[in-house]
Coordinates of C-alpha atoms in Angstrom, one line a residue:
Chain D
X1 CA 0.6 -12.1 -45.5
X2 CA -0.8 -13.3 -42.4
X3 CA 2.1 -12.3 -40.1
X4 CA 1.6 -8.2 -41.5
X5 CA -2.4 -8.5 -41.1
X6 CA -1.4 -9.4 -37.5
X7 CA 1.1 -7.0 -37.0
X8 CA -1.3 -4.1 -38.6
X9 CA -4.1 -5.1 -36.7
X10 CA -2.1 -4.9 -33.2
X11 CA -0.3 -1.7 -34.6
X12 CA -4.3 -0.6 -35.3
X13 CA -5.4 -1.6 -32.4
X14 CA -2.7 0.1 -30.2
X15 CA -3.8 3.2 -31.8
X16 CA -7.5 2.7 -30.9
X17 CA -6.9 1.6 -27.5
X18 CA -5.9 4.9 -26.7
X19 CA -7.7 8.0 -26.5
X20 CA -5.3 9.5 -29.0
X21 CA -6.2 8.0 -31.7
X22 CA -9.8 9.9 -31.5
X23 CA -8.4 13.3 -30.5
X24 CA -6.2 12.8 -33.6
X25 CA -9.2 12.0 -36.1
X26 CA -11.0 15.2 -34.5
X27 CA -8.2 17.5 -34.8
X28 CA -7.8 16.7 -38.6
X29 CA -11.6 16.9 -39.4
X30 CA -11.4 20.1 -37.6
X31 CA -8.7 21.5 -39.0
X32 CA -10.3 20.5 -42.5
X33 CA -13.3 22.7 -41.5
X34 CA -11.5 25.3 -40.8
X35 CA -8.9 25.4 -43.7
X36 CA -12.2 24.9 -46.1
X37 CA -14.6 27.5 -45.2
X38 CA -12.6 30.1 -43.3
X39 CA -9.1 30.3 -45.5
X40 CA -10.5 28.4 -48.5
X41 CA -13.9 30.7 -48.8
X42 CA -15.9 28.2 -49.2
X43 CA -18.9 29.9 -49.6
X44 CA -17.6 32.9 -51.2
X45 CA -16.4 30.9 -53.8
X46 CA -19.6 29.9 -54.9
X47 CA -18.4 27.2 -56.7
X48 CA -19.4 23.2 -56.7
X49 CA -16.1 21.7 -56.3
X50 CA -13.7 20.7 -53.1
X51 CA -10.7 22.6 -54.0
X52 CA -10.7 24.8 -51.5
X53 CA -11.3 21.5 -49.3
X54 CA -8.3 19.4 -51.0
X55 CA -5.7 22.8 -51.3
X56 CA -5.3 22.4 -48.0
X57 CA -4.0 18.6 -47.6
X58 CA -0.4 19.2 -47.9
X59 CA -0.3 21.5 -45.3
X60 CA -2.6 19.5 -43.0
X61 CA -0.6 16.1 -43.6
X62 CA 2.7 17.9 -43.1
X63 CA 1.4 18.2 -39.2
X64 CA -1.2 15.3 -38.8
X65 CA 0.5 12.5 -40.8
X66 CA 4.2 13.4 -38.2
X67 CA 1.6 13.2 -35.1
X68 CA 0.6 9.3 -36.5
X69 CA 4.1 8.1 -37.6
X70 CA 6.2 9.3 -34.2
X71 CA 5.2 6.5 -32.3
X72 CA 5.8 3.6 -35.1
X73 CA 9.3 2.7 -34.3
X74 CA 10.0 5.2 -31.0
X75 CA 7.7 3.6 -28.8
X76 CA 9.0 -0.1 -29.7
X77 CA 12.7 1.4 -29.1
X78 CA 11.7 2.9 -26.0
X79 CA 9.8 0.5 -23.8
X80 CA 12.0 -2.3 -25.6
X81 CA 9.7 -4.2 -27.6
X82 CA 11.4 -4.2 -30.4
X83 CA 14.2 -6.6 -28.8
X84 CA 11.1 -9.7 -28.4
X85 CA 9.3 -8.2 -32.2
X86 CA 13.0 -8.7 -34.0
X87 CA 13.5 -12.3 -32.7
X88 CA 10.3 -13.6 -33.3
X89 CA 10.2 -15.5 -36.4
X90 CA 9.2 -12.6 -39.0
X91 CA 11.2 -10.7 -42.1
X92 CA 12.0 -6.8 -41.8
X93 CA 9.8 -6.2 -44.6
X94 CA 6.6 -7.6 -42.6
X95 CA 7.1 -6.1 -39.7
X96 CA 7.7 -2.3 -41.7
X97 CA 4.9 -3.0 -44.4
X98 CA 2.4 -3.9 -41.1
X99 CA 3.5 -1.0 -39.2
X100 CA 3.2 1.3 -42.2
X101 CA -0.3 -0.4 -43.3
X102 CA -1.6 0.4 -39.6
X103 CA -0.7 4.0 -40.1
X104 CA -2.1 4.1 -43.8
X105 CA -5.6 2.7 -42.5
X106 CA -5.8 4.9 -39.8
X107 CA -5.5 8.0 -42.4
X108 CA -7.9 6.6 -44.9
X109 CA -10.1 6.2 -41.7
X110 CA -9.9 10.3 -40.9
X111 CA -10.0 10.8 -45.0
X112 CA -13.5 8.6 -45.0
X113 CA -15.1 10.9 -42.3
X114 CA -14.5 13.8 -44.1
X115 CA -17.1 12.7 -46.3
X116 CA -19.4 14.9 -45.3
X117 CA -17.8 17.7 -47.7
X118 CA -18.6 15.6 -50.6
X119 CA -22.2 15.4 -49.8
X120 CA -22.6 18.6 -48.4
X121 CA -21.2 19.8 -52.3
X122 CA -23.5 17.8 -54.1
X123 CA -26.2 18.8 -52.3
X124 CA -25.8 22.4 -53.0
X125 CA -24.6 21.9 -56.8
X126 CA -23.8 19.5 -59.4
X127 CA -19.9 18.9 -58.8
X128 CA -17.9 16.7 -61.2
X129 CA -17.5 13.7 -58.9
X130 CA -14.8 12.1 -61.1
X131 CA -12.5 15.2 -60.4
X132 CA -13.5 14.3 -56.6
X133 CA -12.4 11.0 -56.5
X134 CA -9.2 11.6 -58.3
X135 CA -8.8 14.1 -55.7
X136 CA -9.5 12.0 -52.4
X137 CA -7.3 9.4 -54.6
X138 CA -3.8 12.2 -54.8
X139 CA -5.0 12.9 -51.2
X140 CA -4.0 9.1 -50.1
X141 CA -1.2 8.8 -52.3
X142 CA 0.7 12.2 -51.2
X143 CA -0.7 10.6 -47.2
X144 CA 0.9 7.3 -47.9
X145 CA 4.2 8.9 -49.2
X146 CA 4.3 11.0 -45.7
X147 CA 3.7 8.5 -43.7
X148 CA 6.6 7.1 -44.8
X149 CA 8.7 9.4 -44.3
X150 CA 7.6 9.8 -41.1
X151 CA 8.1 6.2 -40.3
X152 CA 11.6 5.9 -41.8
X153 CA 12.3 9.1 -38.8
X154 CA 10.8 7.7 -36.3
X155 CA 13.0 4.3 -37.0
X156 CA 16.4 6.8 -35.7
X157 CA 15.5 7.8 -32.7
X158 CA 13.8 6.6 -28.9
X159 CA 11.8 9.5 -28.3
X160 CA 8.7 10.4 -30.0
X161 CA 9.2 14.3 -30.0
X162 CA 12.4 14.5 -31.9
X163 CA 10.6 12.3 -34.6
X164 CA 7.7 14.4 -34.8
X165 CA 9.7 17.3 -34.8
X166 CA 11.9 16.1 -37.7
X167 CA 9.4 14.5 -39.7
X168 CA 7.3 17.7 -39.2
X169 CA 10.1 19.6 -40.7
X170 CA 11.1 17.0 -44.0
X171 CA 7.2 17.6 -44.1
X172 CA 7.0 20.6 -44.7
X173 CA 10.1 21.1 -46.3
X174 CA 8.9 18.9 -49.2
X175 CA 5.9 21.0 -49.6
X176 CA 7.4 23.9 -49.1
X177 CA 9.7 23.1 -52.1
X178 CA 6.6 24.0 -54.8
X179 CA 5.3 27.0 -52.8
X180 CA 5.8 30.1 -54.8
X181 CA 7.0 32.4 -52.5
X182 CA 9.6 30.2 -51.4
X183 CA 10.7 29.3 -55.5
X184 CA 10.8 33.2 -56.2
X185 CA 13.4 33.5 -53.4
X186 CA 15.8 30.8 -54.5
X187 CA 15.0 32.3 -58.4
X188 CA 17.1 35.1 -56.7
X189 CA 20.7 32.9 -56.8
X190 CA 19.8 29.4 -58.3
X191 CA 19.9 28.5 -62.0
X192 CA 16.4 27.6 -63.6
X193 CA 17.2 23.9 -64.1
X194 CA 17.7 23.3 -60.5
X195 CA 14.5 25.3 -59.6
X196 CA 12.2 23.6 -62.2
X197 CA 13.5 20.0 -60.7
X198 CA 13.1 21.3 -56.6
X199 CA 9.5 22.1 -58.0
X200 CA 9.1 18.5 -59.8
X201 CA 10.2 17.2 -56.6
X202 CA 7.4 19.1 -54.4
X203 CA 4.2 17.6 -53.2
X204 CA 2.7 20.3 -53.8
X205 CA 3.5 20.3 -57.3
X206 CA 2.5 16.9 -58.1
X207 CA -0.7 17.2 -55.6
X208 CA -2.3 20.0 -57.5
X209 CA -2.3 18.4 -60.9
X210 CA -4.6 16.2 -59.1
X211 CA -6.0 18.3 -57.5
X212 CA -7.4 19.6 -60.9
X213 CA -8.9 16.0 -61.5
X214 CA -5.9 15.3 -63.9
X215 CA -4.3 11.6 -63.7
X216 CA -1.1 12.1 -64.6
X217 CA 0.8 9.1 -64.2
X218 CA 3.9 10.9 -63.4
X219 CA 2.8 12.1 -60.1
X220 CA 1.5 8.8 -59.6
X221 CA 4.4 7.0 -60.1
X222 CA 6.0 9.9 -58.3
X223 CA 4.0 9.3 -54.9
X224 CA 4.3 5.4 -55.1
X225 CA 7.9 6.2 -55.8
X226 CA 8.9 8.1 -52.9
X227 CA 6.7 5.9 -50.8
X228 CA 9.1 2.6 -51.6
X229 CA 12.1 4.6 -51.5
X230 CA 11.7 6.0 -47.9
X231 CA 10.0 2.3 -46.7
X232 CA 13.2 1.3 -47.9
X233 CA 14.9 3.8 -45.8
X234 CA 13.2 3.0 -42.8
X235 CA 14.6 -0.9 -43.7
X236 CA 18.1 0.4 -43.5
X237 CA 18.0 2.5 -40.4
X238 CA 16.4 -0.4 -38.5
X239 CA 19.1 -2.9 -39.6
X240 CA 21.8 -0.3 -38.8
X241 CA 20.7 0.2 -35.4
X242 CA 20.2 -3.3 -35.0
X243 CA 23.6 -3.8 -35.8
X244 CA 24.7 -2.0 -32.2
Chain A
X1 CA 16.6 -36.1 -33.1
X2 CA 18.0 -34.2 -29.9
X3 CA 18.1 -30.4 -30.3
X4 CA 21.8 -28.7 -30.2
X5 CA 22.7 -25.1 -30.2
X6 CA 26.2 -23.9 -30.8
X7 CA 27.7 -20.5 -30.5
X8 CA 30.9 -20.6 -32.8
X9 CA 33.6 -17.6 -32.3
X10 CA 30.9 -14.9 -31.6
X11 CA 32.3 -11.4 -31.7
X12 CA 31.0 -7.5 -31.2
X13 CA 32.3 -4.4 -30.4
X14 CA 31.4 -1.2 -30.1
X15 CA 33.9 1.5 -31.1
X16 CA 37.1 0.8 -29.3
X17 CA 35.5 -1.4 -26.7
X18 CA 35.2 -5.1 -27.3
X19 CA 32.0 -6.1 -25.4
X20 CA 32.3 -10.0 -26.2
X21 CA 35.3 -11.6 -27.8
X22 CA 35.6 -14.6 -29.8
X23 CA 32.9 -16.9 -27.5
X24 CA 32.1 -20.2 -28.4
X25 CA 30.5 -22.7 -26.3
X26 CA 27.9 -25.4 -27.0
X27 CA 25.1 -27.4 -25.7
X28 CA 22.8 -30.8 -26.6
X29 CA 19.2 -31.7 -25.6
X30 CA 18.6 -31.6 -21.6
X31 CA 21.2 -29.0 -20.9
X32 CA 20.6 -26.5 -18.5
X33 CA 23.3 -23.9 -19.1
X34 CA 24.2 -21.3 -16.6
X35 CA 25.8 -18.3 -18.4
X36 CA 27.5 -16.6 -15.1
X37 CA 29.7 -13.3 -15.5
X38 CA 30.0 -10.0 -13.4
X39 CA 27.0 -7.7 -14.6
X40 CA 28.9 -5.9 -17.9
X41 CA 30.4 -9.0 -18.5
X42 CA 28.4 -9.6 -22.2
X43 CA 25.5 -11.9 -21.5
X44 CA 23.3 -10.3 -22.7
X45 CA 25.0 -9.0 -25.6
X46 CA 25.9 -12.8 -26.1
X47 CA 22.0 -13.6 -25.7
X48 CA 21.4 -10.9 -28.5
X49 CA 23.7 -12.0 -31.2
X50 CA 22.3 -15.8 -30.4
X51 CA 18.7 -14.5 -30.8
X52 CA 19.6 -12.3 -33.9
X53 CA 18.6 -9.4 -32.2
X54 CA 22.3 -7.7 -32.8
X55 CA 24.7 -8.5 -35.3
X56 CA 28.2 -10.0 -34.2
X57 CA 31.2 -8.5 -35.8
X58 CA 32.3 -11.9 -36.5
X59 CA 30.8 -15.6 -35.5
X60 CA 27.4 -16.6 -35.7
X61 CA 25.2 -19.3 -33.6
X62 CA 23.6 -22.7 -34.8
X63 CA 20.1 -22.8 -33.8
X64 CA 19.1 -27.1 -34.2
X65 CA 21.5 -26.9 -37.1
X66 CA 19.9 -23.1 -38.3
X67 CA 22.6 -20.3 -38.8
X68 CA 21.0 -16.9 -37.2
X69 CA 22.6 -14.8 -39.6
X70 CA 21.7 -16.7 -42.6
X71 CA 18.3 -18.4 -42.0
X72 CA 17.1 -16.5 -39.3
X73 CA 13.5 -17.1 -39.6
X74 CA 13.9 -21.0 -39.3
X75 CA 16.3 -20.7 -36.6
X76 CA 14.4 -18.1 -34.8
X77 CA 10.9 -20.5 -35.2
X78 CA 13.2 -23.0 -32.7
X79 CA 13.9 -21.1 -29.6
X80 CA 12.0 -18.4 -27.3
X81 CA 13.8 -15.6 -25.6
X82 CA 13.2 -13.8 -22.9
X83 CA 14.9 -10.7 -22.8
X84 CA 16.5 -8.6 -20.0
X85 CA 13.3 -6.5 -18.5
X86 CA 11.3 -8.6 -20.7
X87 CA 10.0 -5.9 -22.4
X88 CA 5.6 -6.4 -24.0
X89 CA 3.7 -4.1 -25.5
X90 CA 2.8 -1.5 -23.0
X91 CA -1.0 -0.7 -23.3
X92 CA -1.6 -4.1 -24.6
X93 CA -3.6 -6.8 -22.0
X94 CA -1.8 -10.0 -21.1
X95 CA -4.3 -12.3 -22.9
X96 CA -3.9 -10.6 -26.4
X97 CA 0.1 -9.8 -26.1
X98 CA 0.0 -13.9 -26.0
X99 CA -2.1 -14.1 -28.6
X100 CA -0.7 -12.1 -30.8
X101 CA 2.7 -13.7 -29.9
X102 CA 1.2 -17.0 -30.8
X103 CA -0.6 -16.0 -34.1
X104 CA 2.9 -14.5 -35.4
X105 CA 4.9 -17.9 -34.0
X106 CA 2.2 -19.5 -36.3
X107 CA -0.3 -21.7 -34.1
X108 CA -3.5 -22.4 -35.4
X109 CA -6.2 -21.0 -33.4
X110 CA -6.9 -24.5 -31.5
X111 CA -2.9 -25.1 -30.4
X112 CA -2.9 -21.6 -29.8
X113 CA -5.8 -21.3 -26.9
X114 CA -4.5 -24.9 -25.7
X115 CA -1.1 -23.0 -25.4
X116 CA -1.8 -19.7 -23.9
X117 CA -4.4 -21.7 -21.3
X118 CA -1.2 -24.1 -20.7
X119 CA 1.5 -21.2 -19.8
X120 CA -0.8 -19.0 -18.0
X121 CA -1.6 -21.6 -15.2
X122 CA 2.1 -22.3 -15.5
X123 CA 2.9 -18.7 -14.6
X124 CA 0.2 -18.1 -12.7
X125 CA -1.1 -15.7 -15.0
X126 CA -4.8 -16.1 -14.7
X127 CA -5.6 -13.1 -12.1
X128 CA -4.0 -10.3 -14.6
X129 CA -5.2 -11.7 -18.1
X130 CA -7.6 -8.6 -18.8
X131 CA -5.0 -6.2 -17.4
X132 CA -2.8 -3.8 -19.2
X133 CA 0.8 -4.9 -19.4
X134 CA 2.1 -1.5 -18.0
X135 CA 0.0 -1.9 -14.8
X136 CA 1.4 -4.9 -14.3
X137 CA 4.3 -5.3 -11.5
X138 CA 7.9 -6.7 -11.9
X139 CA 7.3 -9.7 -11.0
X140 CA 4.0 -10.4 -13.4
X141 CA 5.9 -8.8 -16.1
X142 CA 8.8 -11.1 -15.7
X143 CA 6.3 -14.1 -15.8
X144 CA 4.6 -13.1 -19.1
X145 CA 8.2 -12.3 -20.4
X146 CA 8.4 -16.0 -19.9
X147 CA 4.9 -17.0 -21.1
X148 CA 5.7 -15.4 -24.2
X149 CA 8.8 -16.8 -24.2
X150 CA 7.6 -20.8 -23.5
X151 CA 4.0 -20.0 -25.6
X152 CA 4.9 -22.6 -28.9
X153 CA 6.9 -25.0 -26.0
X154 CA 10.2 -24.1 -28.4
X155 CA 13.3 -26.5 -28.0
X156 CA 15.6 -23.9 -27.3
X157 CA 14.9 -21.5 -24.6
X158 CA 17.6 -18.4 -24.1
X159 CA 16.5 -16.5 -20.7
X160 CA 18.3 -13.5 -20.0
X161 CA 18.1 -13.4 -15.7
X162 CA 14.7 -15.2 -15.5
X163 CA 13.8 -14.6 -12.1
X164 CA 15.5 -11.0 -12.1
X165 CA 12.1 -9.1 -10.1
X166 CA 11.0 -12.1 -8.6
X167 CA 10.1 -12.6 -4.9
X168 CA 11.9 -16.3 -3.7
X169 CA 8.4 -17.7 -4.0
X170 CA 8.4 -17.0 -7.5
X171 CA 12.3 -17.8 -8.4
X172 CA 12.2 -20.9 -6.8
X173 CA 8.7 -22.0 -8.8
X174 CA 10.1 -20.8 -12.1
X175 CA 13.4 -22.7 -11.2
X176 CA 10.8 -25.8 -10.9
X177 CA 9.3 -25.1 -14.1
X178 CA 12.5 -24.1 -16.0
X179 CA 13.7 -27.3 -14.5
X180 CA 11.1 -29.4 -15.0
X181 CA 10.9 -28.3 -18.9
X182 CA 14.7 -29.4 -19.8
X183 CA 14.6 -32.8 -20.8
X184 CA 13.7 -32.3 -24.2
X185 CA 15.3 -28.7 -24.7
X186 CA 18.1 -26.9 -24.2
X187 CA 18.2 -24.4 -22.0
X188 CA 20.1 -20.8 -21.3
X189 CA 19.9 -18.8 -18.3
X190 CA 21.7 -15.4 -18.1
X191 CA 22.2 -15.0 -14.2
X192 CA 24.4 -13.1 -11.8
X193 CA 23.1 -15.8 -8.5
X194 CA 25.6 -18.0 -8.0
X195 CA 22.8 -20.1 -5.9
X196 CA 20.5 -20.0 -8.9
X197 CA 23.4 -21.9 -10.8
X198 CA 23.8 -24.6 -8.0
X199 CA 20.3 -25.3 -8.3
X200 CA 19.6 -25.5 -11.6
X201 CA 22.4 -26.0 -14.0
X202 CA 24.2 -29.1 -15.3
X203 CA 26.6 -26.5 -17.5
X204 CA 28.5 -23.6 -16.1
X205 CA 29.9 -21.2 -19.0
X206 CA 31.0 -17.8 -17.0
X207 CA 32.2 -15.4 -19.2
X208 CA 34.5 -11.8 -18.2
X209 CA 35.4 -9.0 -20.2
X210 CA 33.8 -10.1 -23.0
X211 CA 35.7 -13.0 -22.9
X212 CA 35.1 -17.0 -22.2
X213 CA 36.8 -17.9 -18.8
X214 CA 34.9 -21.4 -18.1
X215 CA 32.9 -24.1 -19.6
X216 CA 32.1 -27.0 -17.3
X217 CA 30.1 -28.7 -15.2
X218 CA 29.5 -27.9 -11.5
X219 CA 31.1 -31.4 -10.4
X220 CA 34.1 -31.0 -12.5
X221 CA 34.1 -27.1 -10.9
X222 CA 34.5 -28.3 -7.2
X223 CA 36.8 -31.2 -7.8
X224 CA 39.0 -29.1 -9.7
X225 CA 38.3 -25.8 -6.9
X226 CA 39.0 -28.1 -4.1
X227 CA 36.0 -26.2 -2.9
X228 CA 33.3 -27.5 -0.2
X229 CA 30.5 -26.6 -3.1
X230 CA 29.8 -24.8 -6.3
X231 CA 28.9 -21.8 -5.2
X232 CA 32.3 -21.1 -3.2
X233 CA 34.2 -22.6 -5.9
X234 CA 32.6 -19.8 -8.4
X235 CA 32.4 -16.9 -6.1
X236 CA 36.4 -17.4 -5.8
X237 CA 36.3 -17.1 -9.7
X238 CA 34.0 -14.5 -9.7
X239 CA 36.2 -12.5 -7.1
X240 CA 39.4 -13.2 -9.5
X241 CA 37.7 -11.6 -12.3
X242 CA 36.5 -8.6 -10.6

């Protein structure tokens, strides 16, 4: 336990030392903002709830969440690092579990300071709060489950662009699976069974459900899931490349 | 009990090329092994493999006893490495890439700042402690690359071209300290300088094409060579090999 506390707190700390790490939290808070009140209608919407705050994660996470994982395992292949982290005395699984604990601290840091929102609605109204935090709750979950994803990328490759780039696109592609325009296309040559399970398979799918303040311990289990499976991943690529 | 390392049958290749074939060599406590070869030769791919770091096609190393491949952990607690270009975290200062190295080799916070006080005056690290490891220069790189390497004082040290970057100021203190370190460790130093072997080995394993071409001693080398000293009697190797 104590060797992945270390390891997350230099990961942390690498991310904080540089100014990044603060452009990165502004860019997301600002892109929230927008998203909210300009395409969401906040106001128009005259409502006392954050979904037009939360509709918008998916898509925000699909190009944030790349921009945090890139450097995970790129920059340790690059400068080398990763020759003096492998033969210290440590287990795969510590060194992937800090990395990917740095990166999911650092998101539930930019989540935090979006807090704001959740005042600013319950100081015009009386929102359901429960719905909220169920909400904020999917938000991490669907966060964590990008992350890695974007970890297990950025374990195949030196250079920090071509993992954004790819993770960006698995991103996206993984929302893009539940987005209706894109399912009425593929209705147009693909049998209903395979449609209905691409759809189950969507974040977006599984994110709104919570988005509506619904447990439902399918998408839970579906996030958590995904999570292990590509931390997993990320094991097996850094053992394969390690075998060269 | 003295401290051993053994490299048994140690294979890799990469596609069609075989980059080190079926090395074995071996060493007990107060060795200082020289591990010559042509640059492309496999040292370092050798140093990898003995470190864990890659994973032979066939063979495997004995860390004090420890097999790399199947208790890696224990056998990697034993030794330090330095890798080639000794390679820290780049936006990281000097004082906490050693203390984070020392907090993951396990020393408790009181060894630990004994420790990381002990090999920064034996690098002469003190002037750069607050600096960032990328501003650093070759030569200060290479000396933290060894700071991290000697930071839990590990039985088994595996150096991969120690005083590659160094001015001969610098090489010939970190030959003192190398040498004054060996009698209770073993000791492997990756090198190229046939000079660097003269002065400091007791052990000469030179290795070409991937493959083992001599283990001995540099007395044994010069009777056998006829030569006036070791480093004639291993550049006329060297110059068979080429």
């Amino acid at each position: 336990m104590s060797i992945i506390s270390t390891i997350l707190k230099r990961e942390l700390r690498s991310y904080f030392l540089t100014p990044i790490a603060y452009v990165f939290i502004v860019v997301f808070l600002l892109l929230n903002g927008i998203c909210t009140f300009y395409f969401g209608d906040f106001w128009g919407r005259a409502q006392a709830d954050l979904v037009s705050f939360f509709s918008f994660h998916p898509w925000i996470y699909a190009i944030f969440i790349p921009a945090i994982s890139m450097r995970l395992w790129a920059e340790e292949r690059k400068t080398g690092s990763i020759e003096i982290l492998f033969t210290l005395p440590i287990t795969i699984t510590q060194a992937i579990l800090g990395k990917f604990l740095a990166g999911l601290v650092f998101i539930s840091v930019a989540l935090v300071l979006t807090m704001p929102m959740w005042i600013l609605v319950n100081y015009l109204g009386k929102p359901d709060n429960g719905v909220i935090a169920v909400c904020y709750l999917g938000s991490l979950l669907m966060a964590s489950c990008f992350l890695a994803i974007g970890a297990a990328v950025s374990a195949l490759t030196k250079n920090q662009v071509i993992a954004f780039v790819l993770s960006l696109l698995l991103c996206l592609l993984v929302n893009l699976l539940g987005f209706p325009v894109v399912i009425d296309q593929l209705r147009l040559f693909m049998p209903n069974i395979v449609i209905d399970t691409l759809r189950n398979l969507s974040f977006l799918t599984n994110f709104d459900t919570m988005s509506r303040g619904i447990i439902e311990l399918r998408s839970i289990v579906y996030f958590i899931t995904l999570t292990a499976f590509f931390l997993f991943a990320n094991a097996v690529f850094i053992e394969n490349k390690r075998a060269d | 009990m003295s401290v051993t390392l053994r490299v048994m049958n140690l294979t890799k290749s990469y596609g069609k090329l075989v980059a080190v074939d079926n090395i074995s060599f071996s060493a007990t406590q107060g060795d200082i092994v020289g591990f010559l070869g042509p640059n492309g030769a496999g040292k370092s791919t050798t140093m990898k493999m003995i470190t864990g770091y890659v994973t032979p096609n066939s063979g495997t190393a004995y860390i004090d006893g420890y097999d790399i491949l199947e208790q890696p952990i224990d056998a990697k607690r034993i030794f330090g490495y330095l890798p080639e270009g000794a390679p820290g975290y780049p936006d990281m200062s000097v004082k906490s890439y050693l203390d984070f190295i020392a907090v993951v080799r396990g020393l408790s916070s009181l060894v630990r700042a004994h420790r990381i006080q002990a090999v920064v005056e034996q690098l002469h690290l003190q002037t750069v402690l607050t600096k960032r490891i990328e501003t650093l220069s070759k030569g200060y790189q290479r000396r933290l690359g060894l700071a991290q390497a000697l930071i839990h004082d590990p039985r088994v040290l595996i150096l991969d071209e120690p005083t590659d970057g160094l001015d001969p100021n610098q090489k010939r203190e970190v030959r003192n300290l190398i040498a004054s370190l060996a009698h209770d460790k073993v000791i492997i130093i990756s090198t190229h300088m046939l000079e660097e072997v003269q002065a400091l080995c007791n052990r000469v394993v030179m290795i070409a094409g991937g493959k083992l071409i001599l283990d001995t001693t540099p007395e044994e080398l010069l009777q056998q060579n006829g030569a006036v000293d070791a480093i004639t009697a291993l550049e006329d190797i060297f110059a068979k090999c080429q």
